[in-house]
Amino acid sequence: MQRTKPQEKDVEQNLRRIQKLQLENSVTKINSNKYTMEDLANEIFYEIFEYLDLYDIYKGFYNLNIRFRNLTIHANVLTKINSSIMSNSNFKDYYQNIVKSNQQQINFLRLTNPFAINIIFSSSRTILNFYSLETLILDNLQNKKFDQFFDYFIRLPNLHSLNISLNECIKSLYILFCQIFRLPKLKYCKIEYYTENEKKPLYVDLNYNFSSTIEHL
């Protein structure tokens, strides 16, 4: 018997319907095995963060959504702050969104320019919130700033490593070391300085009237 045109059309439509169902089933199967970034556990992200620069973590994840913002704020790697990898505007933004929320946890702080230093040391209340701080590095620090900040250093209960580079000539080491040796928990100290006459180095007698916990100077 010869198939009529309406019958052929019905067969063709049925075939297309079957093909469509097969395609939809295939897509459903693919989607069921497809993972997105948000499917990963928090612990995996924390492991990933260990291999990333802290500012890259902030820029890459902080503004994605609430979950990633919280991950960024509470990541353990954010206990270490290094301003040398940020511009002034980026550091200000980072300070407002991350540093202020983690002051009590931060144990490593490196400030490499006057802008970052002035933000952190804007008031005694700000720097003294860093009571877990163990290592402090200040680059390009003015001599008068060191004198101002020293009263803050001595009130940081866990500070045991201090690294400072001064950007001005120093005339006497005695006063400088008298201050440093007053720090109660300090074990490591490195001071970079220069004098007006580099051919005539400055000396100080460390065996005279000095008592300190410092092990490396």
mmCIF file of C-alpha atoms in Angstrom:
data_model
loop_
_atom_site.group_PDB
_atom_site.id
_atom_site.type_symbol
_atom_site.label_atom_id
_atom_site.label_comp_id
_atom_site.label_asym_id
_atom_site.label_seq_id
_atom_site.Cartn_x
_atom_site.Cartn_y
_atom_site.Cartn_z
ATOM 1 C CA MET A 1 0.000 0.000 0.000
ATOM 2 C CA GLN A 2 1.344 3.422 -0.903
ATOM 3 C CA ARG A 3 1.810 5.863 2.020
ATOM 4 C CA THR A 4 -0.192 9.081 1.661
ATOM 5 C CA LYS A 5 1.334 12.540 2.166
ATOM 6 C CA PRO A 6 -0.557 13.204 5.455
ATOM 7 C CA GLN A 7 0.787 9.925 6.831
ATOM 8 C CA GLU A 8 4.336 10.836 5.788
ATOM 9 C CA LYS A 9 3.949 14.211 7.493
ATOM 10 C CA ASP A 10 2.798 12.545 10.731
ATOM 11 C CA VAL A 11 5.776 10.189 10.673
ATOM 12 C CA GLU A 12 8.156 13.103 10.126
ATOM 13 C CA GLN A 13 6.629 15.060 13.006
ATOM 14 C CA ASN A 14 6.864 12.055 15.305
ATOM 15 C CA LEU A 15 10.500 11.584 14.347
ATOM 16 C CA ARG A 16 11.286 15.213 15.125
ATOM 17 C CA ARG A 17 9.426 14.946 18.431
ATOM 18 C CA ILE A 18 11.472 11.897 19.382
ATOM 19 C CA GLN A 19 14.719 13.647 18.390
ATOM 20 C CA LYS A 20 13.750 16.694 20.450
ATOM 21 C CA LEU A 21 13.030 14.550 23.507
ATOM 22 C CA GLN A 22 16.359 12.766 23.097
ATOM 23 C CA LEU A 23 18.165 16.111 22.864
ATOM 24 C CA GLU A 24 16.381 17.465 25.948
ATOM 25 C CA ASN A 25 17.294 14.325 27.880
ATOM 26 C CA SER A 26 20.917 14.704 26.819
ATOM 27 C CA VAL A 27 20.998 18.355 27.923
ATOM 28 C CA THR A 28 19.402 17.449 31.252
ATOM 29 C CA LYS A 29 22.019 14.758 31.801
ATOM 30 C CA ILE A 30 24.848 17.153 30.967
ATOM 31 C CA ASN A 31 23.474 19.825 33.300
ATOM 32 C CA SER A 32 23.080 17.315 36.114
ATOM 33 C CA ASN A 33 26.840 16.631 35.953
ATOM 34 C CA LYS A 34 27.849 20.263 35.517
ATOM 35 C CA TYR A 35 29.359 22.103 38.481
ATOM 36 C CA THR A 36 29.610 25.837 39.015
ATOM 37 C CA MET A 37 32.147 27.676 41.156
ATOM 38 C CA GLU A 38 29.546 28.192 43.862
ATOM 39 C CA ASP A 39 29.132 24.420 44.246
ATOM 40 C CA LEU A 40 32.617 24.193 45.800
ATOM 41 C CA ALA A 41 32.906 23.939 49.572
ATOM 42 C CA ASN A 42 34.291 26.850 51.589
ATOM 43 C CA GLU A 43 37.286 24.749 52.593
ATOM 44 C CA ILE A 44 38.338 24.430 48.946
ATOM 45 C CA PHE A 45 38.272 28.193 48.501
ATOM 46 C CA TYR A 46 40.378 28.668 51.619
ATOM 47 C CA GLU A 47 42.943 26.264 50.140
ATOM 48 C CA ILE A 48 42.885 28.192 46.850
ATOM 49 C CA PHE A 49 43.391 31.449 48.753
ATOM 50 C CA GLU A 50 46.662 30.097 50.142
ATOM 51 C CA TYR A 51 48.155 30.342 46.637
ATOM 52 C CA LEU A 52 46.832 33.807 45.823
ATOM 53 C CA ASP A 53 48.005 37.267 46.722
ATOM 54 C CA LEU A 54 45.788 38.770 49.419
ATOM 55 C CA TYR A 55 44.800 41.777 47.324
ATOM 56 C CA ASP A 56 43.926 39.515 44.374
ATOM 57 C CA ILE A 57 41.654 37.564 46.717
ATOM 58 C CA TYR A 58 39.938 40.774 47.699
ATOM 59 C CA LYS A 59 39.547 42.102 44.144
ATOM 60 C CA GLY A 60 38.509 38.742 42.708
ATOM 61 C CA PHE A 61 35.968 37.603 45.291
ATOM 62 C CA TYR A 62 34.818 40.409 47.590
ATOM 63 C CA ASN A 63 32.190 41.920 45.281
ATOM 64 C CA LEU A 64 30.793 38.689 43.776
ATOM 65 C CA ASN A 65 28.062 38.027 46.336
ATOM 66 C CA ILE A 66 27.430 37.809 50.085
ATOM 67 C CA ARG A 67 28.909 34.337 50.413
ATOM 68 C CA PHE A 68 32.204 35.246 48.743
ATOM 69 C CA ARG A 69 32.341 38.535 50.618
ATOM 70 C CA ASN A 70 32.159 36.636 53.900
ATOM 71 C CA LEU A 71 34.757 34.139 52.670
ATOM 72 C CA THR A 72 37.081 37.008 51.832
ATOM 73 C CA ILE A 73 36.618 38.753 55.161
ATOM 74 C CA HIS A 74 37.214 35.623 57.222
ATOM 75 C CA ALA A 75 40.045 34.047 55.211
ATOM 76 C CA ASN A 76 43.060 33.210 57.391
ATOM 77 C CA VAL A 77 45.468 34.580 54.768
ATOM 78 C CA LEU A 78 44.116 38.043 55.530
ATOM 79 C CA THR A 79 46.080 38.039 58.778
ATOM 80 C CA LYS A 80 49.017 39.288 56.688
ATOM 81 C CA ILE A 81 48.806 42.793 55.204
ATOM 82 C CA ASN A 82 51.385 44.108 52.725
ATOM 83 C CA SER A 83 50.800 47.572 51.277
ATOM 84 C CA SER A 84 53.715 47.302 48.819
ATOM 85 C CA ILE A 85 51.479 45.514 46.294
ATOM 86 C CA MET A 86 48.781 48.220 46.291
ATOM 87 C CA SER A 87 48.377 51.749 45.035
ATOM 88 C CA ASN A 88 47.281 54.415 47.522
ATOM 89 C CA SER A 89 43.667 54.344 46.335
ATOM 90 C CA ASN A 90 43.571 50.542 46.411
ATOM 91 C CA PHE A 91 45.024 50.432 49.913
ATOM 92 C CA LYS A 92 42.445 52.932 51.174
ATOM 93 C CA ASP A 93 39.649 50.817 49.699
ATOM 94 C CA TYR A 94 41.190 47.628 51.077
ATOM 95 C CA TYR A 95 41.609 49.179 54.511
ATOM 96 C CA GLN A 96 37.961 50.241 54.680
ATOM 97 C CA ASN A 97 36.537 46.895 53.543
ATOM 98 C CA ILE A 98 38.987 44.319 54.883
ATOM 99 C CA VAL A 99 41.602 45.615 57.323
ATOM 100 C CA LYS A 100 39.167 47.374 59.668
ATOM 101 C CA SER A 101 37.155 44.163 59.998
ATOM 102 C CA ASN A 102 40.240 42.058 60.748
ATOM 103 C CA GLN A 103 42.377 44.325 62.935
ATOM 104 C CA GLN A 104 42.270 41.968 65.900
ATOM 105 C CA GLN A 105 43.455 39.016 63.767
ATOM 106 C CA ILE A 106 46.269 40.618 61.768
ATOM 107 C CA ASN A 107 49.688 39.369 62.860
ATOM 108 C CA PHE A 108 51.858 40.687 60.004
ATOM 109 C CA LEU A 109 51.786 44.279 58.791
ATOM 110 C CA ARG A 110 54.038 45.870 56.185
ATOM 111 C CA LEU A 111 53.527 49.531 55.300
ATOM 112 C CA THR A 112 55.755 50.845 52.539
ATOM 113 C CA ASN A 113 54.764 54.466 51.994
ATOM 114 C CA PRO A 114 53.689 57.502 54.053
ATOM 115 C CA PHE A 115 50.087 57.253 52.821
ATOM 116 C CA ALA A 116 49.557 53.739 54.204
ATOM 117 C CA ILE A 117 51.496 54.537 57.375
ATOM 118 C CA ASN A 118 49.364 57.600 58.087
ATOM 119 C CA ILE A 119 46.137 55.608 57.680
ATOM 120 C CA ILE A 120 47.153 52.896 60.145
ATOM 121 C CA PHE A 121 48.706 55.333 62.612
ATOM 122 C CA SER A 122 46.009 57.984 62.236
ATOM 123 C CA SER A 123 45.190 57.578 65.920
ATOM 124 C CA SER A 124 46.283 55.468 68.856
ATOM 125 C CA ARG A 125 42.888 53.769 68.840
ATOM 126 C CA THR A 126 43.513 52.476 65.300
ATOM 127 C CA ILE A 127 46.946 50.909 65.715
ATOM 128 C CA LEU A 128 46.245 49.561 69.210
ATOM 129 C CA ASN A 129 43.397 47.488 67.790
ATOM 130 C CA PHE A 130 46.101 45.349 66.173
ATOM 131 C CA TYR A 131 46.749 43.544 69.444
ATOM 132 C CA SER A 132 47.644 40.262 67.669
ATOM 133 C CA LEU A 133 50.360 42.008 65.657
ATOM 134 C CA GLU A 134 53.640 40.091 65.839
ATOM 135 C CA THR A 135 55.632 41.496 62.911
ATOM 136 C CA LEU A 136 55.695 45.151 61.889
ATOM 137 C CA ILE A 137 57.631 46.480 58.879
ATOM 138 C CA LEU A 138 57.710 50.210 58.150
ATOM 139 C CA ASP A 139 59.544 51.487 55.073
ATOM 140 C CA ASN A 140 60.549 55.091 54.343
ATOM 141 C CA LEU A 141 59.692 56.276 57.827
ATOM 142 C CA GLN A 142 60.544 59.790 58.963
ATOM 143 C CA ASN A 143 62.622 60.062 62.136
ATOM 144 C CA LYS A 144 60.018 62.199 63.891
ATOM 145 C CA LYS A 145 57.348 59.624 63.012
ATOM 146 C CA PHE A 146 59.386 56.918 64.715
ATOM 147 C CA ASP A 147 59.468 58.997 67.889
ATOM 148 C CA GLN A 148 55.704 59.529 67.697
ATOM 149 C CA PHE A 149 54.906 55.890 66.989
ATOM 150 C CA PHE A 150 57.161 54.398 69.620
ATOM 151 C CA ASP A 151 54.585 54.861 72.362
ATOM 152 C CA TYR A 152 52.259 52.734 70.227
ATOM 153 C CA PHE A 153 54.889 50.029 69.677
ATOM 154 C CA ILE A 154 55.420 49.565 73.377
ATOM 155 C CA ARG A 155 51.679 49.008 73.910
ATOM 156 C CA LEU A 156 51.374 46.221 71.323
ATOM 157 C CA PRO A 157 51.446 43.130 73.565
ATOM 158 C CA ASN A 158 52.601 40.558 70.985
ATOM 159 C CA LEU A 159 55.055 42.567 68.887
ATOM 160 C CA HIS A 160 58.233 40.495 68.652
ATOM 161 C CA SER A 161 59.654 41.518 65.254
ATOM 162 C CA LEU A 162 60.292 45.110 64.164
ATOM 163 C CA ASN A 163 61.827 46.149 60.836
ATOM 164 C CA ILE A 164 62.163 49.867 60.094
ATOM 165 C CA SER A 165 63.921 51.815 57.358
ATOM 166 C CA LEU A 166 64.375 55.519 58.071
ATOM 167 C CA ASN A 167 64.437 57.976 55.195
ATOM 168 C CA GLU A 168 66.363 60.720 56.995
ATOM 169 C CA CYS A 169 69.867 61.086 58.384
ATOM 170 C CA ILE A 170 70.344 60.012 61.966
ATOM 171 C CA LYS A 171 72.836 61.687 64.294
ATOM 172 C CA SER A 172 72.774 59.411 67.304
ATOM 173 C CA LEU A 173 72.056 55.736 67.770
ATOM 174 C CA TYR A 174 71.937 55.890 71.532
ATOM 175 C CA ILE A 175 68.467 57.413 71.821
ATOM 176 C CA LEU A 176 67.171 55.105 69.092
ATOM 177 C CA PHE A 177 68.359 51.961 70.852
ATOM 178 C CA CYS A 178 67.236 53.201 74.241
ATOM 179 C CA GLN A 179 63.728 53.247 72.833
ATOM 180 C CA ILE A 180 63.984 49.892 71.069
ATOM 181 C CA PHE A 181 65.225 48.098 74.168
ATOM 182 C CA ARG A 182 62.135 49.211 76.042
ATOM 183 C CA LEU A 183 59.895 46.996 73.902
ATOM 184 C CA PRO A 184 58.957 44.160 76.274
ATOM 185 C CA LYS A 185 58.415 41.264 73.830
ATOM 186 C CA LEU A 186 60.775 42.178 70.994
ATOM 187 C CA LYS A 187 63.052 39.359 69.800
ATOM 188 C CA TYR A 188 64.072 40.568 66.342
ATOM 189 C CA CYS A 189 64.895 44.113 65.301
ATOM 190 C CA LYS A 190 66.326 45.544 62.102
ATOM 191 C CA ILE A 191 66.851 49.275 61.609
ATOM 192 C CA GLU A 192 68.062 50.689 58.307
ATOM 193 C CA TYR A 193 69.409 54.217 58.441
ATOM 194 C CA TYR A 194 72.064 56.445 56.946
ATOM 195 C CA THR A 195 74.274 59.194 58.310
ATOM 196 C CA GLU A 196 75.517 62.492 56.970
ATOM 197 C CA ASN A 197 79.024 61.081 56.789
ATOM 198 C CA GLU A 198 78.800 57.438 55.733
ATOM 199 C CA LYS A 199 82.570 57.064 55.999
ATOM 200 C CA LYS A 200 82.258 57.700 59.710
ATOM 201 C CA PRO A 201 79.777 55.150 61.075
ATOM 202 C CA LEU A 202 77.909 55.638 64.326
ATOM 203 C CA TYR A 203 78.509 53.333 67.264
ATOM 204 C CA VAL A 204 76.704 52.541 70.461
ATOM 205 C CA ASP A 205 77.885 50.419 73.362
ATOM 206 C CA LEU A 206 75.243 47.695 73.675
ATOM 207 C CA ASN A 207 76.803 46.353 76.861
ATOM 208 C CA TYR A 208 76.153 49.513 78.785
ATOM 209 C CA ASN A 209 72.946 49.820 80.813
ATOM 210 C CA PHE A 210 70.886 47.824 78.322
ATOM 211 C CA SER A 211 68.631 44.925 79.225
ATOM 212 C CA SER A 212 66.383 43.455 76.562
ATOM 213 C CA THR A 213 64.607 40.360 75.254
ATOM 214 C CA ILE A 214 66.058 40.961 71.772
ATOM 215 C CA GLU A 215 67.835 37.932 70.311
ATOM 216 C CA HIS A 216 68.730 39.364 66.898
ATOM 217 C CA LEU A 217 69.647 42.974 66.225
#
